Tab-separated table of C-alpha atoms and ligand atoms in Angstrom:
chain	number	residue	atom	x	y	z
T	1	UNK	CA	-0.199	0.291	0.116
T	2	UNK	CA	1.376	3.561	-0.999
T	3	UNK	CA	2.321	5.355	2.202
T	4	UNK	CA	0.240	8.585	3.204
T	5	UNK	CA	2.423	11.753	2.563
T	6	UNK	CA	2.823	14.623	5.754
T	7	UNK	CA	4.001	17.912	4.545
T	8	UNK	CA	5.161	20.368	7.611
T	9	UNK	CA	7.944	22.644	8.354
T	10	UNK	CA	8.654	25.768	10.152
T	11	UNK	CA	9.846	28.475	9.417
T	12	UNK	CA	13.368	30.092	9.577
T	13	UNK	CA	13.831	32.787	12.137
T	14	UNK	CA	15.218	31.656	15.032
T	15	UNK	CA	16.462	28.555	16.582
T	16	UNK	CA	13.884	25.768	17.792
T	17	UNK	CA	13.298	25.829	21.722
T	18	UNK	CA	11.420	23.044	23.788
T	19	UNK	CA	8.164	24.122	22.913
T	20	UNK	CA	8.479	23.490	19.472
T	21	UNK	CA	10.587	20.246	20.602
T	22	UNK	CA	7.609	18.980	22.554
T	23	UNK	CA	5.130	20.630	20.749
T	24	UNK	CA	5.606	19.898	16.984
T	25	UNK	CA	8.896	17.590	16.408
T	26	UNK	CA	8.525	14.877	18.288
T	27	UNK	CA	5.406	14.097	16.771
T	28	UNK	CA	6.848	14.244	13.546
T	29	UNK	CA	9.856	11.911	15.268
T	30	UNK	CA	7.315	9.616	15.580
T	31	UNK	CA	5.679	9.749	12.587
T	32	UNK	CA	8.024	9.492	9.732
T	33	UNK	CA	8.446	5.948	9.941
T	34	UNK	CA	5.537	5.491	8.846
T	35	UNK	CA	4.774	8.084	6.396
T	36	UNK	CA	6.422	9.878	3.235
T	37	UNK	CA	7.214	12.774	5.267
T	38	UNK	CA	8.148	15.909	3.964
T	39	UNK	CA	9.735	18.786	5.876
T	40	UNK	CA	9.856	22.053	4.518
T	41	UNK	CA	12.124	25.357	5.757
T	42	UNK	CA	9.584	27.826	4.634
T	43	UNK	CA	12.007	30.118	4.057
T	44	UNK	CA	9.381	32.084	1.423
T	45	UNK	CA	6.891	32.804	4.021
T	46	UNK	CA	9.574	33.899	7.214
T	47	UNK	CA	10.436	36.270	4.169
T	48	UNK	CA	6.874	37.528	4.453
T	49	UNK	CA	7.568	39.619	7.370
T	50	UNK	CA	11.267	39.689	7.422
T	51	UNK	CA	12.161	40.642	3.743
T	52	UNK	CA	14.058	43.838	4.277
T	53	UNK	CA	16.728	40.636	6.743
T	54	UNK	CA	17.662	38.376	3.993
T	55	UNK	CA	20.559	36.902	6.148
T	56	UNK	CA	18.596	36.373	9.154
T	57	UNK	CA	16.332	33.816	7.278
T	58	UNK	CA	19.209	32.292	5.417
T	59	UNK	CA	21.325	31.758	8.481
T	60	UNK	CA	18.206	30.520	9.900
T	61	UNK	CA	17.731	27.963	7.246
T	62	UNK	CA	21.314	26.465	8.669
T	63	UNK	CA	20.260	26.468	12.063
T	64	UNK	CA	16.932	25.008	11.730
T	65	UNK	CA	18.607	22.394	9.434
T	66	UNK	CA	20.638	21.415	12.320
T	67	UNK	CA	17.635	21.522	14.615
T	68	UNK	CA	15.942	19.245	12.732
T	69	UNK	CA	18.233	16.717	12.367
T	70	UNK	CA	19.815	16.991	15.898
T	71	UNK	CA	16.016	15.716	17.142
T	72	UNK	CA	15.525	12.980	15.097
T	73	UNK	CA	14.485	14.145	12.266
T	74	UNK	CA	16.263	11.545	9.928
T	75	UNK	CA	16.928	11.984	6.210
T	76	UNK	CA	16.587	7.965	5.916
T	77	UNK	CA	12.847	8.279	6.297
T	78	UNK	CA	12.258	12.731	5.805
T	79	UNK	CA	12.956	15.128	3.142
T	80	UNK	CA	14.197	17.915	4.759
T	81	UNK	CA	14.135	20.633	2.002
T	82	UNK	CA	14.290	24.450	1.197
T	83	UNK	CA	10.792	26.094	0.149
T	84	UNK	CA	11.833	28.685	-2.233
T	85	UNK	CA	13.733	26.141	-4.236
T	86	UNK	CA	10.724	24.576	-5.129
T	87	UNK	CA	10.167	26.962	-8.293
T	88	UNK	CA	6.707	24.932	-9.092
T	89	UNK	CA	5.301	26.084	-5.436
T	90	UNK	CA	6.104	29.736	-6.387
T	91	UNK	CA	3.944	29.008	-9.858
T	92	UNK	CA	0.680	26.933	-8.144
T	93	UNK	CA	0.359	30.071	-5.342
T	94	UNK	CA	0.183	32.513	-8.624
T	95	UNK	CA	-2.955	29.925	-9.833
T	96	UNK	CA	-3.984	29.787	-7.052
T	97	UNK	CA	-4.708	33.674	-6.182
T	98	UNK	CA	-7.727	33.395	-8.401
T	99	UNK	CA	-9.196	31.420	-6.262
T	100	UNK	CA	-9.466	32.805	-2.706
T	101	UNK	CA	-10.866	36.445	-2.075
T	102	UNK	CA	-8.840	38.884	-0.373
T	103	UNK	CA	-12.008	39.393	2.006
T	104	UNK	CA	-11.730	35.622	2.998
T	105	UNK	CA	-7.748	36.268	3.624
T	106	UNK	CA	-8.617	39.091	6.113
T	107	UNK	CA	-10.843	36.386	7.602
T	108	UNK	CA	-8.467	33.948	8.239
T	109	UNK	CA	-8.063	34.245	12.306
T	110	UNK	CA	-4.526	33.577	12.701
T	111	UNK	CA	-3.535	36.176	10.155
T	112	UNK	CA	-5.262	38.850	12.089
T	113	UNK	CA	-3.906	37.926	15.635
T	114	UNK	CA	-0.399	38.440	13.576
T	115	UNK	CA	-1.496	41.707	12.315
T	116	UNK	CA	-2.262	42.464	16.195
T	117	UNK	CA	1.269	41.417	17.170
T	118	UNK	CA	2.595	43.793	14.312
T	119	UNK	CA	1.145	47.057	14.383
T	120	UNK	CA	4.257	48.520	14.862
T	121	UNK	CA	5.340	47.323	11.036
T	122	UNK	CA	1.405	47.366	9.496
T	123	UNK	CA	0.475	50.433	11.659
T	124	UNK	CA	-2.479	50.190	13.937
T	125	UNK	CA	-4.986	50.188	10.417
T	126	UNK	CA	-3.402	47.473	8.807
T	127	UNK	CA	-3.428	50.127	6.278
T	128	UNK	CA	0.322	48.899	5.405
T	129	UNK	CA	0.185	45.266	4.909
T	130	UNK	CA	1.902	43.789	2.381
T	131	UNK	CA	0.193	41.592	-0.641
T	132	UNK	CA	2.507	38.792	0.263
T	133	UNK	CA	2.554	38.970	3.840
T	134	UNK	CA	-1.895	38.578	3.552
T	135	UNK	CA	-1.366	36.054	0.292
T	136	UNK	CA	0.986	33.275	2.743
T	137	UNK	CA	-1.739	31.307	3.328
T	138	UNK	CA	-2.445	30.994	-0.427
T	139	UNK	CA	1.537	30.070	-0.535
T	140	UNK	CA	1.323	27.631	2.163
T	141	UNK	CA	-2.072	26.279	0.129
T	142	UNK	CA	0.857	25.963	-2.578
T	143	UNK	CA	3.583	24.384	0.252
T	144	UNK	CA	0.701	21.587	0.681
T	145	UNK	CA	-0.624	20.601	-2.412
T	146	UNK	CA	2.329	20.892	-4.526
T	147	UNK	CA	3.432	17.181	-3.051
T	148	UNK	CA	-0.286	15.710	-3.481
T	149	UNK	CA	0.135	16.196	0.788
T	150	UNK	CA	-2.723	14.248	2.815
T	151	UNK	CA	-1.643	14.782	6.448
T	152	UNK	CA	-0.509	18.393	7.912
T	153	UNK	CA	0.651	17.671	11.380
T	154	UNK	CA	0.317	20.794	13.182
T	155	UNK	CA	-0.371	23.377	15.784
T	156	UNK	CA	-3.916	24.844	16.752
T	157	UNK	CA	-2.582	28.825	15.708
T	158	UNK	CA	-2.220	26.814	11.571
T	159	UNK	CA	-5.972	25.446	11.588
T	160	UNK	CA	-7.157	28.244	10.092
T	161	UNK	CA	-4.477	27.780	7.078
T	162	UNK	CA	-5.444	24.387	6.561
T	163	UNK	CA	-8.705	25.183	6.494
T	164	UNK	CA	-7.859	28.036	3.872
T	165	UNK	CA	-6.017	24.785	1.895
T	166	UNK	CA	-8.715	22.540	1.772
T	167	UNK	CA	-11.708	25.363	0.293
T	168	UNK	CA	-8.917	26.092	-2.611
T	169	UNK	CA	-8.545	22.541	-3.669
T	170	UNK	CA	-12.330	22.413	-3.552
T	171	UNK	CA	-12.694	25.094	-5.806
T	172	UNK	CA	-9.945	24.306	-8.018
T	173	UNK	CA	-11.184	20.922	-8.373
T	174	UNK	CA	-14.873	22.271	-8.996
T	175	UNK	CA	-13.343	25.333	-11.801
T	176	UNK	CA	-10.365	22.525	-13.467
T	177	UNK	CA	-12.138	19.290	-12.611
T	178	UNK	CA	-10.879	16.472	-9.897
T	179	UNK	CA	-7.233	17.324	-9.769
T	180	UNK	CA	-5.834	18.252	-6.187
T	181	UNK	CA	-5.746	16.518	-2.986
T	182	UNK	CA	-7.648	18.299	-0.027
T	183	UNK	CA	-4.990	17.620	3.014
T	184	UNK	CA	-6.045	16.926	6.402
T	185	UNK	CA	-4.755	18.537	9.555
T	186	UNK	CA	-3.531	16.675	12.521
T	187	UNK	CA	-3.384	18.691	16.228
T	188	UNK	CA	0.026	17.806	17.902
T	189	UNK	CA	-0.964	15.513	20.477
T	190	UNK	CA	0.538	18.560	22.759
T	191	UNK	CA	0.139	21.320	20.937
T	192	UNK	CA	1.071	24.263	23.218
T	193	UNK	CA	3.852	23.925	25.923
T	194	UNK	CA	3.696	26.224	28.650
T	195	UNK	CA	6.629	28.638	29.428
T	196	UNK	CA	9.258	29.126	32.443
T	197	UNK	CA	7.262	31.849	34.329
T	198	UNK	CA	3.927	30.190	33.790
T	199	UNK	CA	3.413	31.550	30.638
T	200	UNK	CA	0.682	29.629	28.200
T	201	UNK	CA	2.809	28.991	25.660
T	202	UNK	CA	6.991	28.917	25.415
T	203	UNK	CA	8.447	31.191	22.561
T	204	UNK	CA	10.735	33.375	21.389
T	205	UNK	CA	9.118	36.818	21.534
T	206	UNK	CA	8.107	36.035	24.750
T	207	UNK	CA	11.403	35.607	26.748
T	208	UNK	CA	10.434	32.745	28.068
T	209	UNK	CA	12.335	29.635	25.867
T	210	UNK	CA	15.247	27.472	26.784
T	211	UNK	CA	16.724	26.372	23.419
T	212	UNK	CA	17.593	23.078	22.585
T	213	UNK	CA	20.931	24.343	21.714
T	214	UNK	CA	21.489	25.915	24.761
T	215	UNK	CA	24.416	25.429	27.335
T	216	UNK	CA	24.366	24.244	30.961
T	217	UNK	CA	25.126	28.362	32.147
T	218	UNK	CA	21.882	29.031	29.963
T	219	UNK	CA	19.739	26.269	31.163
T	220	UNK	CA	20.693	27.097	35.603
T	221	UNK	CA	19.712	30.861	34.278
T	222	UNK	CA	16.353	29.709	32.805
T	223	UNK	CA	15.477	27.220	35.248
T	224	UNK	CA	16.752	29.120	38.209
T	225	UNK	CA	14.346	32.042	37.639
T	226	UNK	CA	11.324	29.582	37.408
T	227	UNK	CA	7.899	30.314	38.634
T	228	UNK	CA	7.038	28.051	41.910
T	229	UNK	CA	3.942	27.825	43.923
T	230	UNK	CA	3.890	31.069	45.126
T	231	UNK	CA	2.032	30.028	48.232
T	232	UNK	CA	5.098	27.919	49.270
T	233	UNK	CA	7.741	30.902	51.068
T	234	UNK	CA	9.739	28.142	53.283
T	235	UNK	CA	11.633	25.475	51.866
T	236	UNK	CA	9.850	22.973	53.916
T	237	UNK	CA	6.253	24.336	53.586
T	238	UNK	CA	4.183	22.153	51.406
T	239	UNK	CA	2.869	22.760	47.994
T	240	UNK	CA	0.970	22.042	45.072
T	241	UNK	CA	3.172	21.207	42.207
T	242	UNK	CA	0.212	21.402	39.833
T	243	UNK	CA	0.784	24.728	39.463
T	244	UNK	CA	4.766	25.113	39.551
T	245	UNK	CA	6.413	25.108	36.391
T	246	UNK	CA	9.218	23.371	37.258
T	247	UNK	CA	7.099	20.304	38.854
T	248	UNK	CA	5.352	20.893	34.665
T	249	UNK	CA	8.985	20.321	33.038
T	250	UNK	CA	9.867	17.456	35.386
T	251	UNK	CA	6.806	15.609	33.717
T	252	UNK	CA	7.682	16.980	30.339
T	253	UNK	CA	11.069	15.983	30.136
T	254	UNK	CA	10.328	12.711	31.306
T	255	UNK	CA	11.952	12.409	34.870
T	256	UNK	CA	11.993	9.176	36.180
T	257	UNK	CA	11.764	9.910	39.781
T	258	UNK	CA	8.140	12.046	38.924
T	259	UNK	CA	6.156	9.936	41.878
T	260	UNK	CA	9.083	11.262	44.839
T	261	UNK	CA	9.294	14.950	43.489
T	262	UNK	CA	5.758	14.953	43.680
T	263	UNK	CA	5.180	13.386	46.804
T	264	UNK	CA	7.803	15.071	48.863
T	265	UNK	CA	6.638	18.529	47.035
T	266	UNK	CA	3.338	18.034	48.552
T	267	UNK	CA	4.875	16.941	52.026
T	268	UNK	CA	6.894	19.899	52.482
T	269	UNK	CA	10.053	17.345	52.180
T	270	UNK	CA	11.863	18.870	49.201
T	271	UNK	CA	12.909	22.750	48.390
T	272	UNK	CA	12.462	24.544	45.397
T	273	UNK	CA	16.050	25.171	45.051
T	274	UNK	CA	16.706	21.806	45.230
T	275	UNK	CA	14.159	20.765	43.048
T	276	UNK	CA	15.215	23.133	40.469
T	277	UNK	CA	18.783	21.860	40.595
T	278	UNK	CA	17.999	17.840	39.848
T	279	UNK	CA	15.494	19.832	37.153
T	280	UNK	CA	18.796	21.560	35.548
T	281	UNK	CA	20.427	18.322	35.824
T	282	UNK	CA	17.748	16.364	33.928
T	283	UNK	CA	17.321	18.501	31.146
T	284	UNK	CA	21.404	18.769	30.125
T	285	UNK	CA	20.741	14.629	30.369
T	286	UNK	CA	17.881	14.889	27.930
T	287	UNK	CA	19.292	17.770	25.748
T	288	UNK	CA	22.475	15.837	25.392
T	289	UNK	CA	22.011	13.335	22.690
T	290	UNK	CA	20.087	16.389	20.762
T	291	UNK	CA	23.472	18.256	21.183
T	292	UNK	CA	26.153	15.581	20.360
T	293	UNK	CA	24.004	15.130	17.152
T	294	UNK	CA	23.917	18.823	16.830
T	295	UNK	CA	27.544	18.946	17.117
T	296	UNK	CA	28.154	16.500	14.673
T	297	UNK	CA	26.106	17.959	11.947
T	298	UNK	CA	27.710	21.055	13.091
T	299	UNK	CA	31.061	20.073	12.289
T	300	UNK	CA	30.025	18.222	8.638
T	301	UNK	CA	28.451	20.903	6.825
T	302	UNK	CA	28.771	18.901	3.628
T	303	UNK	CA	26.957	16.150	5.243
T	304	UNK	CA	23.915	18.492	5.452
T	305	UNK	CA	24.547	20.727	2.481
T	306	UNK	CA	23.770	16.862	0.865
T	307	UNK	CA	21.021	16.150	2.632
T	308	UNK	CA	19.193	19.534	2.083
T	309	UNK	CA	19.811	18.796	-1.537
T	310	UNK	CA	18.401	15.571	-1.586
T	311	UNK	CA	15.820	16.489	0.153
T	312	UNK	CA	14.771	19.473	-2.026
T	313	UNK	CA	15.287	16.892	-4.946
T	314	UNK	CA	12.960	14.899	-3.900
T	315	UNK	CA	10.007	17.213	-3.028
T	316	UNK	CA	11.068	18.967	-6.673
T	317	UNK	CA	9.945	16.086	-8.313
T	318	UNK	CA	6.850	14.830	-6.817
T	319	UNK	CA	5.947	18.986	-7.243
T	320	UNK	CA	6.580	18.728	-10.745
T	321	UNK	CA	4.203	15.379	-11.444
T	322	UNK	CA	1.550	17.325	-9.380
T	323	UNK	CA	2.216	20.460	-12.155
T	324	UNK	CA	1.804	18.319	-14.884
T	325	UNK	CA	-1.872	17.186	-13.704
T	326	UNK	CA	-2.284	21.342	-13.025
T	327	UNK	CA	-1.118	22.678	-16.049
T	328	UNK	CA	-3.206	19.966	-18.287
T	329	UNK	CA	-6.235	20.492	-16.253
T	330	UNK	CA	-5.847	24.565	-16.568
T	331	UNK	CA	-4.926	24.374	-20.601
T	332	UNK	CA	-2.023	25.658	-19.909
T	333	UNK	CA	0.072	22.621	-21.375
T	334	UNK	CA	1.213	24.417	-24.343
T	335	UNK	CA	4.317	22.760	-25.311
T	336	UNK	CA	4.282	18.664	-25.296
P	22	LIG	N1	3.287	28.251	8.909
P	22	LIG	C1	4.031	27.565	9.608
P	22	LIG	C2	4.988	28.107	10.941
P	22	LIG	O1	3.965	29.326	10.930
P	22	LIG	C3	5.620	26.868	8.632
P	22	LIG	C4	4.397	26.504	7.067
P	22	LIG	C5	4.892	27.284	5.690
P	22	LIG	C6	3.945	24.943	6.819
P	22	LIG	N2	4.251	26.207	5.142
P	22	LIG	C7	3.957	24.802	5.993
P	22	LIG	C8	3.707	24.311	8.359
P	22	LIG	C9	2.844	24.232	5.299
P	22	LIG	C10	2.823	23.116	7.219
P	22	LIG	C11	2.738	22.921	6.412
P	22	LIG	O2	5.779	27.466	10.929
């Protein structure tokens, strides 16, 4: 039986942190053996709000590739590729742009939210939103559909984009005849990872992220300032682990001593400082194999480049086939 195709990826705008790792990467690592997996480094999409900072996008393409490989995305199973290297996707984006109204793009809840976050770029009236930014969900639809994607594992913020993709596909098939696959979104089991500061989400912009590449010193600094039960004042006060971010992270990274952490904390038999030190130790050990793999690939840049080349070639071959169907059904197949 043919394996189903996964398409997913990230914008290269910074290093990956534990929120990405537990929120989506672990799930991809698990799924990659059972699916034909394509993971894109969405540089074109990153440029929609970083068009004036190409250097940043370029550098982060490399960082993201290293983080993927370090996290266990295995080129034996997964094709890692660079979005801008697939011109067929740009072409499909143009054809798709006739099938979606500007009003519909403005209604996309994720776009709306992002506009509100970026008022400093776009102005509070939104007057200076670029065509490219407003249209990035169309380009994302092309990413998925150009490779015949069946399944798109994403976080909840991406659901509106997948819904928009499905609408575009239905419209396309309606107008030009059955041509394209309608993909399904699959929510990651654990899409939102809290920050050590107690914030609902770990994120770079909130400054509460632990990066996969963080050193022991950086981890120590961040964990030592983590939010614990505010009712616990003295070392031997009993406390509630369920409101403590240190406990949350003990659990997340799979501390084998978790039951003890919990009972000791509730009994007042565990001070927060000791508990944090244990977490630092656990975290350093947890990140060790990830960082060792990262180091290996940092030391073998030619191998990373080859992995990206191979991944891009595989994605491109797939996109070429799909685009032959697209052009034929759109009556754009002028020369054989
Ligand atoms: N929008 C995604 C993000 O912000 C990145 C992305 C681009 C993507 N194209 C995609 C995700 C296609 C899944 C499928 O991280």
